PDB file of C-alpha atoms in Angstrom:
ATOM      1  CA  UNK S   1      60.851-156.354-137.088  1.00  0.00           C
ATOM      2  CA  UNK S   2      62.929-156.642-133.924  1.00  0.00           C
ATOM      3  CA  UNK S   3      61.991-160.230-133.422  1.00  0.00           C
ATOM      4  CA  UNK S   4      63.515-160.693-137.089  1.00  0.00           C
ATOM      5  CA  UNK S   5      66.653-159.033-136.365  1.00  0.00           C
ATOM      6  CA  UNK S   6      66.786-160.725-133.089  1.00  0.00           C
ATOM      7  CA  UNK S   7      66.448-163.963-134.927  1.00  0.00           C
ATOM      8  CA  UNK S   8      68.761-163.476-137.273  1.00  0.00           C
ATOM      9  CA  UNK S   9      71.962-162.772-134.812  1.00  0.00           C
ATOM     10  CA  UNK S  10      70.668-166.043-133.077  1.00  0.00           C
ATOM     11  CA  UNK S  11      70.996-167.695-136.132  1.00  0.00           C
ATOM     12  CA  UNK S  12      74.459-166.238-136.633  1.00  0.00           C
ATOM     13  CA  UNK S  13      75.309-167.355-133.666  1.00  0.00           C
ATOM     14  CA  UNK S  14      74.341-170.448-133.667  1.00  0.00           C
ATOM     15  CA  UNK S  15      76.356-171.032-137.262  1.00  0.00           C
ATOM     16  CA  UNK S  16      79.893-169.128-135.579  1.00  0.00           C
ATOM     17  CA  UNK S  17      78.855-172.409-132.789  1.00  0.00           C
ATOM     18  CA  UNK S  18      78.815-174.983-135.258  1.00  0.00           C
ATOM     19  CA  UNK S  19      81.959-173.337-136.713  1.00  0.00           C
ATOM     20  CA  UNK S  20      83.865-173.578-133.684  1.00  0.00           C
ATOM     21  CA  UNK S  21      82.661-176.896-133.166  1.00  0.00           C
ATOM     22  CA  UNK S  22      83.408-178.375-136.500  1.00  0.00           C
ATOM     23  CA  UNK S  23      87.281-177.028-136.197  1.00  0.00           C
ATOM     24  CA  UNK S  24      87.878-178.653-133.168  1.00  0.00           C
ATOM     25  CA  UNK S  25      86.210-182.112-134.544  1.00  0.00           C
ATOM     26  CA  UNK S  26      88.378-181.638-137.474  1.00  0.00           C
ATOM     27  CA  UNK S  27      91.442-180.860-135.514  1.00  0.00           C
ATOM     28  CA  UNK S  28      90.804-183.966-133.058  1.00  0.00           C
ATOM     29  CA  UNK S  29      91.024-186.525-136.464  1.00  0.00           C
ATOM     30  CA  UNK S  30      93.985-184.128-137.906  1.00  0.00           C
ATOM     31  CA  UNK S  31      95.452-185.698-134.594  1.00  0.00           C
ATOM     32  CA  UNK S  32      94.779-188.597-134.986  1.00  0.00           C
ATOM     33  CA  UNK S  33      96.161-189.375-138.233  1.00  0.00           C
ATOM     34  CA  UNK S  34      97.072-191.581-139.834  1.00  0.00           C
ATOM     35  CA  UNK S  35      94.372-193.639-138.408  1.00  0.00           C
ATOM     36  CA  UNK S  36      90.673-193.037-140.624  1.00  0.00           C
ATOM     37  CA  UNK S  37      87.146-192.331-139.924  1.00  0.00           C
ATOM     38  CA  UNK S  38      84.365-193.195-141.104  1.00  0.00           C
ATOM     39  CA  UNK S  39      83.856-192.845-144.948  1.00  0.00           C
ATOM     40  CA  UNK S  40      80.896-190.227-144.335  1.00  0.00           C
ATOM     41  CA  UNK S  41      83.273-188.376-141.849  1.00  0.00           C
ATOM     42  CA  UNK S  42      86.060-188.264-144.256  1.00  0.00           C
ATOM     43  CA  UNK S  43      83.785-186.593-146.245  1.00  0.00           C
ATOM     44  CA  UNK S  44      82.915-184.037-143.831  1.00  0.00           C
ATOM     45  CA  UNK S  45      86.293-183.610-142.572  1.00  0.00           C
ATOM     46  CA  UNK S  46      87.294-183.255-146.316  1.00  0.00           C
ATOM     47  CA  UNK S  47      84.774-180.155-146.957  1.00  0.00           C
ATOM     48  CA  UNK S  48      85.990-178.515-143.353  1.00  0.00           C
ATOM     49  CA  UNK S  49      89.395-178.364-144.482  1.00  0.00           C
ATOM     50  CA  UNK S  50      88.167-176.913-147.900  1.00  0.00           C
ATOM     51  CA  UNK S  51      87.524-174.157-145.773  1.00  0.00           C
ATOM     52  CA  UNK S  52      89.608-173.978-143.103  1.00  0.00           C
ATOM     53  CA  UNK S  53      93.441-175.719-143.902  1.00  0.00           C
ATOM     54  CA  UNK S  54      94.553-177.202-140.755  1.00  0.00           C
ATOM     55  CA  UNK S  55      97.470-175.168-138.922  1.00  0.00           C
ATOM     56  CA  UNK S  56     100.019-175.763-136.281  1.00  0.00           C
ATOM     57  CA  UNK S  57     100.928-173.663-133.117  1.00  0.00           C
ATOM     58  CA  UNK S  58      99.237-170.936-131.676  1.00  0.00           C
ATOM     59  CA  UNK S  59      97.538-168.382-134.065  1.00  0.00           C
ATOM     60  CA  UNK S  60      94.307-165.943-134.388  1.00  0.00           C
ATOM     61  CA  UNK S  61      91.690-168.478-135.713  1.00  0.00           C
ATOM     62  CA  UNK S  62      88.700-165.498-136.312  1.00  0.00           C
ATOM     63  CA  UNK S  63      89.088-165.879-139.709  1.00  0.00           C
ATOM     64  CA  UNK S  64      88.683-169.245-139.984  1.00  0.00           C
ATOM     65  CA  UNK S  65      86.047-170.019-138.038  1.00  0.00           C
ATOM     66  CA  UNK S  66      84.026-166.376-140.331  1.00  0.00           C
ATOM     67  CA  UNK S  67      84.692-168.603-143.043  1.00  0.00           C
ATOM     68  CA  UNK S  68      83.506-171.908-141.995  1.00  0.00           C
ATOM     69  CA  UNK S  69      80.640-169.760-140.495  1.00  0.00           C
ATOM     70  CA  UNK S  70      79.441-168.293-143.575  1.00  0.00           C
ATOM     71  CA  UNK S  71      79.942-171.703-145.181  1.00  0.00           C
ATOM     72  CA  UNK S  72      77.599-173.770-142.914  1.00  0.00           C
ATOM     73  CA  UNK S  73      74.775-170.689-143.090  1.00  0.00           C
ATOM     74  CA  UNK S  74      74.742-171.038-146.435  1.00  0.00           C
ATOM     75  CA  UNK S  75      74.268-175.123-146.440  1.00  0.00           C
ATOM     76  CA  UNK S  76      77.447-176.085-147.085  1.00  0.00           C
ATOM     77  CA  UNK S  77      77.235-179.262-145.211  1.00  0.00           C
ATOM     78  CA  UNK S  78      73.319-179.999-145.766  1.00  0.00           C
ATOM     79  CA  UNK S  79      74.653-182.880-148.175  1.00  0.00           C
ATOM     80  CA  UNK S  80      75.753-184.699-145.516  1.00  0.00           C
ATOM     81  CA  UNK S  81      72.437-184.864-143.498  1.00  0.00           C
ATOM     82  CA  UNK S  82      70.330-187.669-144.483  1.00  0.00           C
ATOM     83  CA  UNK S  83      66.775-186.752-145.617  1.00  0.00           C
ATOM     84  CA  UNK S  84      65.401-187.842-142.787  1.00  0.00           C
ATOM     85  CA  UNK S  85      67.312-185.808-140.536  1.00  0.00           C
ATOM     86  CA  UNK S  86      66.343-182.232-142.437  1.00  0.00           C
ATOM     87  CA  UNK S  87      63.296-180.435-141.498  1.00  0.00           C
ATOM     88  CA  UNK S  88      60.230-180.418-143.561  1.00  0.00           C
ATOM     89  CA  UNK S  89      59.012-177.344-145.818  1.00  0.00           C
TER      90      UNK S  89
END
């Protein structure tokens, strides 16, 4: 059982990563704007800012990244992973 519960904050953790990750990715192309990605990226970056709107100045971002979080634990972004690139079951 610990193992388990051990696990399962890892995994948490690991998503709140991704989270944190993904908002700074998204803000670097915000920034870059008006300039494009990649159509696959805009895709991405699209889904991200479903999530989490973009924002200006300084502000608590906790929320946010929760949300994007919870988002990418429960697949969210999966779709934009190739089949090749997602583990076998």
């Amino acid at each position: 059982p610990w193992a388990g519960l051990k696990l399962l904050r890892i995994r948490d953790n690991i998503d709140h990563i991704l989270a944190i990750e993904a908002m700074a990715a998204a803000a670097a192309i915000d920034a870059q704007r008006p300039l494009r990605t990649t159509p696959g990226l805009e895709s991405v970056q699209q889904t991200i800012r479903e999530q989490v709107p973009a924002h200006a100045g300084d502000r608590r971002l906790d929320h946010d990244i929760s949300r994007l979080a919870k988002a990418i634990g429960s697949g969210a972004l999966l779709r934009f992973l190739s089949a090749d690139r997602l583990p076998s079951t």
